[in-house]
Structure formats: structure tokens, C-alpha cells
XYZ file of C-alpha atoms in Angstrom:
243
model
C 3.645 -35.002 9.857
C 0.703 -36.459 10.175
C -1.654 -37.017 7.389
C -5.315 -37.896 7.262
C -7.029 -38.993 3.771
C -10.195 -38.850 2.908
C -12.724 -39.718 0.103
C -15.164 -37.009 0.913
C -15.953 -34.670 3.944
C -18.007 -31.597 4.396
C -14.583 -29.159 5.408
C -11.397 -30.005 6.307
C -11.591 -27.337 8.983
C -14.447 -28.865 10.322
C -13.214 -32.075 10.984
C -9.545 -30.700 12.170
C -11.606 -28.552 14.821
C -13.394 -31.696 16.038
C -10.293 -33.055 16.516
C -9.313 -30.222 18.437
C -11.861 -30.226 20.691
C -11.364 -33.558 22.167
C -7.511 -32.988 22.393
C -4.693 -30.960 20.841
C -3.514 -32.274 17.832
C -0.124 -33.347 16.858
C 2.051 -30.414 15.190
C 1.528 -30.752 11.425
C -1.593 -32.781 11.197
C -2.714 -33.001 7.874
C -6.399 -33.465 6.550
C -7.088 -33.896 2.704
C -9.535 -34.792 1.143
C -10.556 -35.661 -2.958
C -14.429 -33.881 -2.355
C -15.540 -31.568 -0.246
C -18.996 -31.058 0.373
C -19.348 -27.487 2.335
C -15.746 -25.977 1.944
C -15.617 -22.825 3.454
C -13.727 -19.109 2.564
C -13.296 -15.953 3.910
C -16.431 -14.313 4.904
C -18.859 -17.097 4.879
C -18.104 -17.546 1.195
C -18.552 -21.056 -0.300
C -15.395 -22.679 -1.825
C -16.320 -24.409 -5.196
C -13.988 -27.464 -5.971
C -14.272 -30.248 -8.509
C -14.089 -33.740 -7.010
C -10.638 -35.019 -7.727
C -9.116 -32.594 -9.351
C -7.539 -29.909 -6.825
C -5.696 -29.625 -3.591
C -8.370 -29.236 -0.449
C -6.469 -29.337 2.849
C -5.972 -28.436 6.198
C -3.006 -28.122 8.641
C -3.192 -27.811 12.443
C -0.328 -25.832 13.570
C 0.509 -25.908 17.511
C 1.322 -22.811 19.146
C 2.291 -21.860 22.361
C 3.827 -18.301 22.771
C 1.664 -16.416 20.126
C -0.286 -13.248 21.624
C -4.016 -13.306 20.292
C -2.641 -9.912 18.471
C -0.311 -11.326 16.452
C -2.506 -14.017 14.891
C -2.354 -11.986 11.352
C 1.543 -13.275 11.231
C -0.112 -16.534 10.667
C -1.950 -15.400 7.870
C 0.987 -13.611 6.163
C 3.273 -16.536 6.966
C 0.650 -19.227 5.239
C 0.232 -16.467 2.289
C 3.927 -16.722 1.565
C 4.136 -20.197 2.268
C 1.657 -21.256 -0.468
C 3.253 -18.699 -3.216
C 6.505 -20.066 -2.786
C 5.398 -23.342 -3.409
C 3.635 -22.441 -6.471
C 7.196 -20.569 -7.206
C 8.439 -23.781 -7.605
C 6.487 -24.824 -10.389
C 7.259 -21.975 -12.417
C 3.365 -20.293 -12.235
C 4.023 -16.932 -13.746
C 3.251 -13.434 -12.532
C 2.201 -14.985 -8.841
C 0.963 -12.250 -5.755
C -1.169 -12.187 -2.756
C -4.639 -10.400 -3.029
C -5.133 -9.288 0.801
C -5.653 -11.065 3.378
C -4.312 -14.437 1.600
C -5.969 -15.385 -1.844
C -2.733 -16.135 -4.032
C -3.092 -14.755 -7.665
C -1.272 -15.612 -10.898
C -2.074 -12.640 -12.930
C -5.450 -11.228 -12.152
C -7.099 -14.973 -11.494
C -7.411 -16.511 -8.178
C -5.609 -20.012 -7.812
C -6.050 -20.059 -4.079
C -8.045 -19.411 -1.153
C -7.040 -19.999 2.613
C -9.327 -19.850 5.403
C -7.931 -20.056 9.076
C -9.099 -20.480 12.124
C -7.635 -20.069 15.244
C -7.628 -22.022 18.684
C -7.888 -19.732 21.267
C -8.209 -20.967 25.175
C -7.608 -17.967 28.212
C -6.550 -15.409 25.355
C -3.897 -17.516 24.220
C -3.482 -18.837 21.226
C -3.225 -22.905 21.253
C -3.070 -23.744 17.749
C -4.041 -22.629 14.163
C -6.401 -24.607 11.584
C -5.271 -23.271 7.791
C -7.628 -24.441 5.595
C -6.620 -23.768 1.981
C -8.437 -24.896 -1.378
C -5.574 -24.822 -4.586
C -6.815 -25.337 -7.748
C -4.731 -27.724 -9.326
C -5.858 -30.264 -12.265
C -9.345 -28.608 -12.897
C -10.011 -26.833 -16.272
C -13.575 -25.403 -16.320
C -14.713 -23.186 -13.692
C -18.881 -21.943 -13.882
C -19.744 -18.719 -13.421
C -16.489 -17.896 -11.857
C -14.704 -15.843 -14.466
C -11.787 -15.011 -12.123
C -10.831 -18.271 -11.102
C -7.855 -20.382 -12.349
C -5.771 -23.331 -11.870
C -2.427 -24.621 -12.526
C -2.994 -26.718 -15.246
C -5.149 -24.401 -16.726
C -2.092 -22.198 -17.006
C 0.579 -24.438 -17.542
C -0.909 -26.761 -19.458
C 0.562 -29.201 -16.976
C -1.186 -31.853 -15.090
C 0.660 -31.853 -11.343
C 0.801 -34.483 -8.555
C -1.247 -33.239 -5.487
C 0.709 -34.865 -3.324
C 3.977 -33.687 -4.350
C 2.266 -29.784 -3.748
C 1.018 -30.829 -0.526
C 4.420 -32.236 0.393
C 6.278 -28.723 -1.071
C 3.415 -26.365 0.688
C 3.949 -27.916 4.020
C 7.753 -28.251 3.636
C 7.153 -23.731 3.529
C 4.836 -23.474 6.320
C 7.692 -25.547 8.362
C 10.647 -23.103 7.027
C 8.147 -19.727 7.937
C 6.447 -21.016 10.954
C 10.006 -20.979 12.644
C 10.743 -17.737 11.386
C 7.636 -16.686 13.283
C 8.657 -18.843 16.245
C 11.948 -16.865 16.299
C 9.927 -13.906 16.777
C 11.080 -12.183 13.374
C 7.898 -10.620 12.558
C 9.607 -7.699 10.623
C 10.873 -10.141 7.796
C 7.645 -12.093 7.469
C 5.885 -8.498 6.960
C 8.365 -7.305 4.728
C 7.945 -10.230 2.506
C 4.298 -10.624 2.700
C 3.911 -6.504 1.655
C 6.292 -6.823 -1.347
C 3.619 -9.979 -2.312
C 0.717 -7.384 -2.278
C -1.209 -7.579 -5.682
C -1.561 -3.906 -6.633
C 0.616 -2.427 -4.188
C 1.542 0.986 -4.913
C -1.046 0.880 -7.950
C -3.882 3.073 -7.927
C -6.800 0.954 -7.546
C -10.446 1.102 -6.806
C -12.355 -0.380 -3.471
C -15.782 -0.893 -2.521
C -17.342 -0.582 0.699
C -20.124 -2.970 1.989
C -22.851 -0.849 1.048
C -21.341 -0.685 -2.535
C -19.919 2.881 -2.380
C -16.797 2.996 -4.222
C -13.836 5.116 -4.483
C -10.469 5.355 -5.775
C -7.092 4.798 -3.760
C -3.499 3.178 -3.767
C -2.632 0.130 -1.383
C 0.232 0.884 0.420
C 0.595 -1.661 2.577
C -0.914 -3.156 5.912
C -0.720 -2.544 9.623
C 0.181 -5.542 12.011
C -2.613 -6.178 13.087
C -3.436 -7.047 8.887
C -5.477 -3.878 8.419
C -4.960 -2.532 4.602
C -3.601 0.691 4.196
C -5.048 2.772 1.732
C -3.830 6.474 0.327
C -7.407 7.626 -0.337
C -7.747 10.826 -2.929
C -7.648 13.386 -0.085
C -4.119 12.689 0.525
C -5.015 10.627 3.941
C -3.588 6.975 4.613
C -7.046 5.194 6.174
C -6.585 1.787 7.388
C -9.377 -1.041 6.627
C -10.285 -4.319 7.928
C -12.087 -6.896 5.685
C -15.381 -6.455 6.638
C -14.974 -2.553 5.763
C -13.055 -2.672 2.223
C -12.967 -4.972 -0.861
C -10.262 -4.441 -3.359
C -11.891 -4.963 -7.043
C -9.616 -6.019 -10.191
């Protein structure tokens, strides 16, 4: 593992993308920063974090034999890895909110942004960015955000948590490299927030409907059993789970 520690940077993902544009970085190259000035989340959202309190990092994973259509398995493996790392710290009632937010009860602890490096329709590598709320205690105008410390009252070592996350990532990427996709998908679906429970969903034009989250397709679309007794599939741009 090759770790680059920075005091401040706009985005750890952007930093790794810059490295990858010159040459493919070493496997499990990690960029970690105390302060991220332009952190990014899913769908162009902004990731807010208090300087020095949280774990803000990106990991480069070399990929040699992945098809582009299998890239959601990377997202699943990353979600499970962070979930398992948090389990070792006894964080209660953890789940994965599709596609890859990590929750404790119904508050968000961790956001993930994965950007894959694709050349000639083949995956060359994956930039796995994550922001994990560790020791921050106040979240202004973020009613659904929380941190490990806020939940347990314990102050944590970010270096130790990073080491545990990397350990879990290595384990689950070994499973992916053995092509055991079914194991990854089954484990991911078992962790899904509100799976098999009546839930409310919202479309981009703010229309709401009720349904039951049943799982995901192989390419990461959400399967929802709707009120008209049909299982429909939705991608990230088409639906939002309200909670």
C-alpha cells in the first residue's frame, strides 16, 4: 500500500485522476487529506466535511480483466468493505442505502464516489473516493448526517480506520477477481436499507410513489415492487429513496 498524505486539496479523486492521466498508479495507492475544499458526491453533490475530523480518502485499484458492464460490482464490493470495517468498531444498525451510502439507523456516515478509468472499452482501474464521518460532532443543515463519534461517544484514530477499510477492500477485490460475482451481489442485497419494506420513492420531477425495494439488477438498477404489482427497475437518475 502506497499512501500519499496531504494537508489540503480540492479533491482526492481529482488528485488520483491526475496521477492516472500520466501513468497507471500502483495497486492500492491511497490519497488521504485533512481538508478537502471541493469534495464531490454522487450526481454532482458536494461533500461537506470539517477539517481534520473525518476520513477523506481515495484509493486506486488496478483492474485488468473487468468488463465495463460489470462495473457496479466494484461499487457493491466497496460498500460491503466499508460496512465491514465499521462493524469492527461496533457501530450499530448499519446498512447500505442504494447505491453506496453507509447508514447507521437512518443517518449517513459515509458517502462514496467511484470513477472508473476506461480505455478501449476496458476497465483499467478504479478511483474509489469515500468520505467517512469519524470525529465530527456538529453538522449544520445536514439533519441526516452523523459520525462514528457522535453515535458512540468514542474518539477514533483515522489511520486505524483507513487501515481497516483497505484490509476489507483487498479481501473483497480478491473475491471479485475470482469472478464470484454472485457472492458479492447476495451480500450487498442483504445489507440494503429498507429492503422488503414499504417505502416512498421520488422521481426527478418530484412525483412520489410507494413501493417495496426488492434488490438490484446485475448492472446496479434498483428493483422496486410497485403498487400495480409489477417489479420495475430504475437507475440512479430516475429515482430517489426517501427516508
